[in-house]
Amino acid sequence: MANPEIKPPLDTYDLDVETLIIGAGACGMIAALVAHEAGQDVLLIEADPLPSGSTALSAGLIPAAGTRFQRDSGIEDSADLFAADIRAKTHGENEPALETALAQTSARVIEWLADTHGLPFSVVTDFDYPGHTRRRMHGLPTRSGAELIDALRSRIEALDIPLVCNRRADVIYAKDAHVSGARLCLPDGSQETVGAKRIILACNGFGGNRAMVTTHMPEIDTALWFGHDGNRGEAVLWGEALGAATRHLGAYQGHGNVAHPHGILITWAVITQGGIQVNTSGARFWNETQGYSEAARAVLAQPEGKAWAIFDTRIAAIARQFADFKEAESQGAVLKADSIEVLERLCGIPAGNLATTLDEIPYPDTDTFGRRWDTPALEAPFCAVQVTGALFHTQGGLDIDPQTALVRRTSGGCFDNLHAAGGAACGVSGAGDSGYLSGNGLLAACVLGSTAGRAAPPL
């Protein structure tokens, strides 16, 4: 990896555009669609051979409040309630104006993607995500981030928006509060320069930069990295070199339900619908309903950093709407048994331990961990998946103005024409891992991408 650098502006560039967007995940492509719609001359660049990013590794679910999709499903929701849920999860650690902006704009972005670009969203209506007081997760039919990426790329191509892959930016040309362009590296080692009236950094976070992870979140630096390897922290490094303000660099999204050794995400629905996590001895070790981000550290603290997710075929039928779960089944990650005794043998759990653990669940009361049991008791046939904890995505980043996505400066005010969005910007997940509310990553990617794309380039 070349070190991201800041250099003085050039007199001329190989190419000049109005809006240069660095990174073609969901954030960058939405920014490009909005900017194109506003009549801007856009260039979207991507370091990979094809757009993917963290979005393609996710379930592709975007939380939004007050959409017509919710109303059609009989769900009453509002931006105020959504913002309150975000605030409650982080115990007030976020900038309130950013929470409000994301919550208020979320429905408009979802409906615009559906109405203008034909993305067939629907609401997940058969289970709840921790921390959300309404069902507001919107996804495409396969509940797959890869489907979301492909749908956005299809629109980029249909509208002839210039998207150039295999181009990694390594230099930003800037002076004081004004950026003027970037240098791009090609696979053959050659370089080209692009002048721009403004730059949108949509190049994600820094989870793939282990040195930065160790510096800012050492408690998770030994976890499986389950994000996109292109998340190398260029946005933060460029920003710090320019004197940009950063916020909550210790915030991240973990996940404690990644099939091991298969490396497949197991939807948290297997837990919220009544499943449990146990260690290799068959004992529960925490309140699983707190959230899947916190689960990463809880699982990694167990012997060998492993656990078993235990559920039943009723829950498996709900989880099967997710492409990842079906892939896990096809690869043999999901073990099935007609009795607890057989399941214990399959999992290598000492005989009788798992049965005792299940017998101790106080339906329909609250257990000693603080989990309320208002779901049906698990029944045969039973299922199990061996899981581990993983780091998915960093949630801190460049501090931005919520209304324009312009990057703030440590000396005060904002840069004239440098925007950050998605994982490049600080999101609304607080200061650590426990503030992550399901979907926060794609919420920031989609809404802030739209915000940055909408802003006009300077004259």
XYZ file of C-alpha atoms in Angstrom:
459
model
C 0.000 0.000 0.000
C 1.358 3.404 -0.995
C 1.216 5.948 1.796
C -1.599 8.449 1.238
C -0.035 11.865 0.697
C -0.983 15.520 0.447
C 0.831 17.589 -2.176
C 0.472 21.175 -3.451
C -1.945 21.766 -6.364
C -0.684 21.197 -9.885
C -0.852 23.785 -12.643
C -2.578 21.304 -14.962
C -4.116 17.858 -14.650
C -4.544 15.012 -17.090
C -8.317 15.303 -16.698
C -10.631 17.866 -15.103
C -14.102 17.193 -13.645
C -16.550 18.978 -11.385
C -17.024 16.182 -8.861
C -14.494 13.437 -8.181
C -15.774 10.595 -5.993
C -13.189 8.259 -4.491
C -14.740 4.871 -3.754
C -17.586 3.043 -5.499
C -19.376 1.211 -2.735
C -22.991 2.048 -1.953
C -21.955 5.454 -0.629
C -19.942 6.500 -3.671
C -22.465 5.211 -6.187
C -25.372 6.966 -4.467
C -23.334 10.166 -4.357
C -22.659 9.765 -8.084
C -26.349 9.189 -8.889
C -27.391 12.286 -6.946
C -24.646 14.466 -8.419
C -25.471 13.282 -11.943
C -29.148 14.021 -11.358
C -28.139 17.569 -10.359
C -26.340 18.021 -13.674
C -22.803 17.739 -12.345
C -19.871 16.385 -14.332
C -18.963 13.316 -12.267
C -16.080 10.861 -12.196
C -16.373 7.854 -9.878
C -13.218 5.844 -9.245
C -12.776 2.470 -7.563
C -9.590 0.705 -6.485
C -10.986 -2.782 -7.094
C -11.635 -4.436 -10.459
C -15.370 -4.145 -9.720
C -17.350 -2.168 -7.130
C -17.995 -4.094 -3.932
C -16.661 -2.589 -0.713
C -18.094 -3.314 2.717
C -21.596 -3.123 1.254
C -21.166 -6.367 -0.686
C -20.173 -8.187 2.507
C -23.261 -7.034 4.398
C -26.897 -8.107 4.367
C -27.660 -4.924 2.422
C -30.254 -3.735 4.954
C -30.822 0.014 5.307
C -32.802 1.390 8.259
C -35.234 4.162 7.386
C -38.164 5.680 9.251
C -41.560 6.705 7.888
C -41.340 5.095 4.461
C -44.325 4.026 2.423
C -42.970 0.477 2.604
C -43.467 0.603 6.353
C -46.928 2.089 6.016
C -47.897 -0.611 3.515
C -46.837 -3.163 6.145
C -48.825 -1.450 8.895
C -45.741 -0.058 10.651
C -46.008 3.401 12.197
C -42.629 5.082 12.505
C -41.073 8.532 12.514
C -37.708 10.226 12.155
C -37.943 11.431 15.753
C -38.414 7.902 17.033
C -35.552 6.637 14.875
C -33.224 9.365 16.158
C -34.252 8.540 19.711
C -33.363 4.874 19.158
C -29.936 5.848 17.807
C -29.409 8.151 20.783
C -30.468 5.515 23.290
C -28.049 2.940 21.888
C -25.082 5.299 22.237
C -26.179 6.926 25.500
C -25.914 10.354 23.906
C -22.355 10.040 22.546
C -23.216 11.235 19.008
C -23.577 14.729 17.621
C -27.363 15.284 17.876
C -27.529 17.199 14.586
C -26.013 14.242 12.731
C -28.468 11.791 14.291
C -31.349 14.047 13.284
C -30.091 14.547 9.742
C -29.643 10.831 9.101
C -32.994 9.896 10.605
C -34.910 12.632 8.779
C -33.369 11.927 5.369
C -33.454 8.131 5.483
C -36.991 7.678 4.116
C -36.437 10.122 1.270
C -33.312 8.253 0.135
C -35.001 4.838 0.220
C -38.043 6.059 -1.718
C -35.850 7.901 -4.244
C -33.839 4.735 -4.870
C -37.087 2.837 -5.360
C -39.003 5.385 -7.443
C -36.214 6.858 -9.566
C -33.897 3.892 -9.863
C -36.232 0.927 -9.505
C -34.671 -0.788 -6.488
C -37.352 -3.213 -5.176
C -37.150 -2.580 -1.439
C -39.267 -4.285 1.179
C -39.240 -4.163 4.970
C -38.049 -7.064 7.101
C -41.275 -7.775 8.982
C -40.740 -11.153 10.630
C -38.218 -10.312 13.332
C -36.832 -7.384 15.317
C -33.313 -6.008 15.387
C -31.889 -5.065 18.818
C -32.351 -1.399 19.669
C -34.903 -0.627 16.967
C -38.340 0.020 18.455
C -39.910 -0.303 15.010
C -39.282 -2.636 12.100
C -37.465 -0.321 9.706
C -34.819 -2.433 7.970
C -35.242 -2.128 4.193
C -33.613 -4.609 1.834
C -33.730 -6.092 -1.637
C -35.261 -9.550 -2.271
C -32.224 -11.697 -1.447
C -31.321 -9.616 1.645
C -27.808 -9.423 0.241
C -25.386 -6.521 0.052
C -24.054 -7.930 -3.201
C -27.520 -7.491 -4.725
C -27.577 -3.856 -3.555
C -24.160 -3.184 -5.080
C -25.170 -4.804 -8.378
C -28.406 -2.811 -8.520
C -26.601 0.492 -7.955
C -23.889 -0.359 -10.479
C -26.549 -1.193 -13.054
C -28.000 2.281 -12.623
C -24.568 3.908 -12.887
C -23.976 2.065 -16.148
C -27.467 2.740 -17.503
C -27.004 6.477 -16.963
C -23.493 6.465 -18.489
C -21.957 7.910 -15.339
C -18.192 7.495 -15.725
C -17.001 4.714 -13.399
C -13.349 3.754 -13.684
C -12.095 0.764 -11.716
C -8.556 -0.354 -10.883
C -7.711 3.196 -9.854
C -6.467 3.764 -6.304
C -5.971 7.372 -5.258
C -2.721 7.909 -3.356
C -2.309 11.704 -3.422
C -4.709 14.561 -2.756
C -3.605 17.915 -4.132
C -4.583 20.684 -1.735
C -3.692 24.048 -0.271
C -5.098 25.331 2.985
C -8.862 24.646 3.032
C -9.169 23.868 -0.671
C -8.580 20.597 -2.531
C -7.900 20.656 -6.243
C -7.478 17.079 -7.407
C -6.022 13.626 -6.890
C -3.395 11.294 -8.301
C -4.529 7.831 -9.300
C -2.401 4.678 -9.473
C -3.034 2.111 -12.213
C -2.317 -1.645 -11.928
C 0.714 -1.359 -14.240
C 2.333 1.183 -11.916
C 1.582 4.209 -14.053
C -0.200 7.264 -12.704
C -2.701 9.860 -13.861
C -3.970 13.054 -12.284
C -7.526 14.389 -12.036
C -8.391 17.980 -11.258
C -11.716 18.528 -9.488
C -13.834 21.383 -8.246
C -14.673 19.180 -5.295
C -13.816 15.737 -3.942
C -16.066 13.290 -2.118
C -14.202 10.751 -0.005
C -16.309 7.577 -0.064
C -13.356 5.232 0.383
C -14.619 3.685 3.596
C -12.958 3.150 6.970
C -9.687 1.702 8.242
C -10.499 -1.812 9.471
C -8.094 -3.289 6.909
C -5.218 -1.208 8.315
C -4.141 -3.290 11.303
C -1.793 -0.628 12.626
C -4.643 1.885 12.814
C -6.933 -0.716 14.390
C -4.333 -1.443 17.080
C -3.897 2.267 17.742
C -7.562 3.153 18.020
C -9.319 -0.092 19.061
C -6.767 -2.514 20.535
C -9.468 -4.617 22.215
C -10.530 -5.995 18.822
C -7.219 -6.091 16.924
C -6.882 -9.879 17.157
C -10.379 -10.526 15.818
C -11.128 -11.976 12.422
C -11.227 -9.130 9.896
C -14.492 -9.599 8.042
C -14.579 -6.327 6.174
C -13.252 -5.315 2.804
C -9.457 -5.315 2.527
C -9.582 -1.997 0.685
C -10.569 -0.242 3.933
C -7.084 1.101 4.557
C -7.822 4.439 6.159
C -6.785 6.810 3.378
C -9.595 9.247 4.181
C -8.547 9.623 7.817
C -4.844 9.798 6.949
C -5.403 12.448 4.268
C -7.671 14.340 6.612
C -5.237 14.346 9.498
C -2.458 15.564 7.185
C -4.732 18.405 6.050
C -5.737 19.424 9.561
C -9.192 17.863 9.428
C -11.090 17.091 12.599
C -11.834 13.461 13.433
C -14.334 11.966 15.825
C -14.794 8.621 17.619
C -11.926 6.766 15.958
C -12.405 3.998 18.515
C -15.922 3.209 17.264
C -16.539 0.053 15.280
C -19.049 -2.563 14.238
C -18.198 -6.004 15.454
C -20.164 -9.191 14.900
C -20.225 -12.223 17.154
C -22.003 -14.622 14.840
C -19.634 -15.453 11.982
C -19.569 -19.152 11.112
C -16.155 -20.664 11.857
C -14.152 -21.795 9.966
C -16.484 -21.138 7.043
C -16.315 -17.340 7.363
C -20.013 -16.795 6.612
C -22.173 -14.242 8.407
C -25.032 -15.865 10.335
C -27.938 -13.465 10.671
C -28.630 -12.264 14.200
C -32.243 -13.305 13.644
C -31.224 -16.755 14.875
C -30.667 -15.106 18.270
C -33.422 -12.513 18.426
C -36.056 -15.113 17.542
C -35.138 -17.239 20.551
C -31.703 -18.708 19.934
C -28.790 -18.584 22.363
C -25.006 -18.526 22.335
C -23.053 -20.990 24.454
C -19.348 -21.611 24.889
C -17.629 -24.910 24.138
C -18.771 -26.211 27.537
C -22.399 -25.545 26.651
C -22.882 -22.596 29.029
C -24.392 -19.228 28.158
C -22.122 -16.287 28.944
C -24.019 -13.027 28.305
C -27.291 -11.300 27.388
C -27.414 -12.007 23.664
C -30.119 -9.415 22.987
C -27.721 -6.508 23.573
C -26.616 -6.637 19.942
C -24.373 -8.401 17.486
C -21.655 -5.750 17.625
C -21.071 -6.256 21.346
C -21.221 -10.005 20.713
C -17.817 -9.949 19.024
C -15.927 -9.204 22.232
C -18.206 -11.483 24.277
C -17.489 -14.440 21.984
C -13.779 -13.716 21.652
C -13.505 -13.782 25.459
C -14.596 -17.441 25.485
C -12.136 -20.370 25.285
C -10.473 -20.420 21.843
C -12.529 -17.347 20.925
C -15.379 -19.574 19.773
C -19.014 -20.201 20.655
C -22.045 -22.084 19.384
C -25.220 -20.412 18.186
C -28.065 -22.721 19.156
C -31.542 -22.437 17.616
C -34.193 -24.617 15.987
C -35.730 -25.249 12.591
C -38.503 -22.709 13.214
C -35.843 -20.012 13.501
C -33.852 -21.453 10.599
C -36.876 -20.974 8.357
C -36.861 -17.253 9.198
C -33.100 -16.975 8.692
C -33.334 -18.654 5.308
C -34.529 -15.406 3.674
C -30.873 -14.317 3.845
C -28.563 -15.524 1.091
C -25.693 -15.895 3.577
C -27.644 -18.309 5.740
C -28.547 -20.464 2.772
C -24.871 -20.489 1.782
C -23.927 -21.547 5.316
C -26.382 -24.431 5.075
C -25.016 -25.496 1.704
C -21.466 -25.543 3.086
C -22.409 -27.655 6.081
C -21.909 -24.926 8.680
C -25.404 -25.455 10.112
C -25.564 -28.674 12.127
C -28.971 -30.278 12.687
C -30.146 -32.884 15.157
C -33.427 -34.424 16.293
C -32.439 -34.229 19.956
C -30.263 -32.172 22.278
C -28.208 -35.268 23.069
C -27.273 -35.723 19.426
C -26.583 -31.982 19.025
C -24.219 -32.089 22.018
C -22.253 -34.895 20.355
C -22.093 -33.055 17.028
C -20.800 -29.913 18.752
C -18.415 -31.686 21.109
C -20.237 -30.237 24.130
C -20.039 -32.376 27.309
C -23.096 -34.596 27.634
C -25.955 -33.007 29.529
C -24.517 -29.479 29.675
C -26.510 -27.991 26.804
C -29.688 -29.677 28.001
C -29.169 -28.118 31.432
C -28.586 -24.697 29.893
C -31.834 -24.871 27.927
C -33.750 -26.107 30.973
C -32.583 -23.050 32.936
C -34.172 -20.543 30.531
C -37.070 -18.999 32.515
C -39.836 -18.714 29.918
C -41.573 -16.217 29.951
C -39.457 -14.343 32.509
C -36.094 -12.556 32.693
C -32.899 -14.544 33.282
C -29.864 -13.679 35.389
C -28.170 -12.032 32.395
C -31.107 -9.656 32.005
C -32.577 -11.237 28.888
C -36.362 -11.278 28.672
C -37.720 -14.561 27.283
C -40.875 -13.755 25.342
C -40.089 -16.006 22.360
C -41.192 -19.642 21.958
C -39.019 -22.248 23.651
C -36.605 -24.078 21.383
C -37.930 -27.396 20.126
C -36.540 -30.317 18.148
C -35.214 -30.484 15.507
C -32.342 -28.303 16.765
C -29.619 -26.406 14.889
C -26.138 -25.187 15.781
C -23.408 -23.143 14.128
C -19.887 -22.706 15.485
C -19.136 -18.978 15.449
C -16.420 -16.511 16.286
C -16.148 -12.750 16.738
C -15.120 -10.441 13.937
C -14.413 -6.825 13.136
C -16.686 -5.699 10.327
C -16.338 -1.987 9.939
C -14.919 1.065 11.671
C -17.521 3.681 12.613
C -15.400 6.717 13.465
C -13.822 8.989 10.894
C -13.639 12.523 9.609
C -15.899 14.984 11.398
C -18.394 16.488 8.952
C -21.124 19.079 8.748
C -24.390 17.066 8.737
C -26.099 19.309 6.179
C -23.370 19.322 3.507
C -21.010 16.452 4.435
C -18.154 18.966 4.197
C -15.184 17.973 6.346
C -14.588 20.115 9.410
C -11.178 21.577 10.206
C -9.451 21.430 13.573
C -8.892 25.178 13.287
C -12.623 25.810 12.855
C -15.050 25.879 9.954
C -15.078 23.431 7.055
C -12.977 22.766 4.000
C -14.237 24.595 0.939
C -14.789 21.554 -1.232
C -13.792 18.337 0.552
C -16.658 16.044 1.540
C -16.627 12.734 3.388
C -19.403 10.179 3.627
C -20.042 6.585 4.634
C -17.154 4.918 6.418
C -14.817 7.817 5.652
C -16.891 10.026 7.962
C -17.817 9.649 11.604
C -21.161 7.883 11.837
C -23.695 7.630 14.642
C -22.399 4.603 16.537
C -20.930 6.424 19.505
C -17.407 5.926 20.776
C -16.999 2.135 20.897
C -18.726 -1.053 19.776
C -21.817 -1.050 21.985
C -23.314 1.991 20.249
C -23.739 0.240 16.938
C -27.424 0.020 16.027
C -28.202 -2.484 13.291
C -27.785 -0.895 9.873
C -25.845 2.163 11.055
C -23.129 1.568 8.470
C -25.418 1.543 5.448
C -27.514 4.334 6.958
C -24.470 6.617 6.935
C -23.330 5.339 3.537
C -26.652 5.966 1.800
C -27.783 9.167 3.496
C -24.411 10.901 3.661
C -23.633 9.765 0.120
C -26.849 11.453 -0.963
C -26.011 14.572 1.050
C -22.520 14.877 -0.384
C -23.723 14.253 -3.940
C -26.402 16.914 -3.660
C -24.015 19.709 -2.664
C -23.021 21.854 -5.650
C -19.356 22.212 -6.597
C -17.869 25.657 -5.951
C -17.768 28.158 -8.815
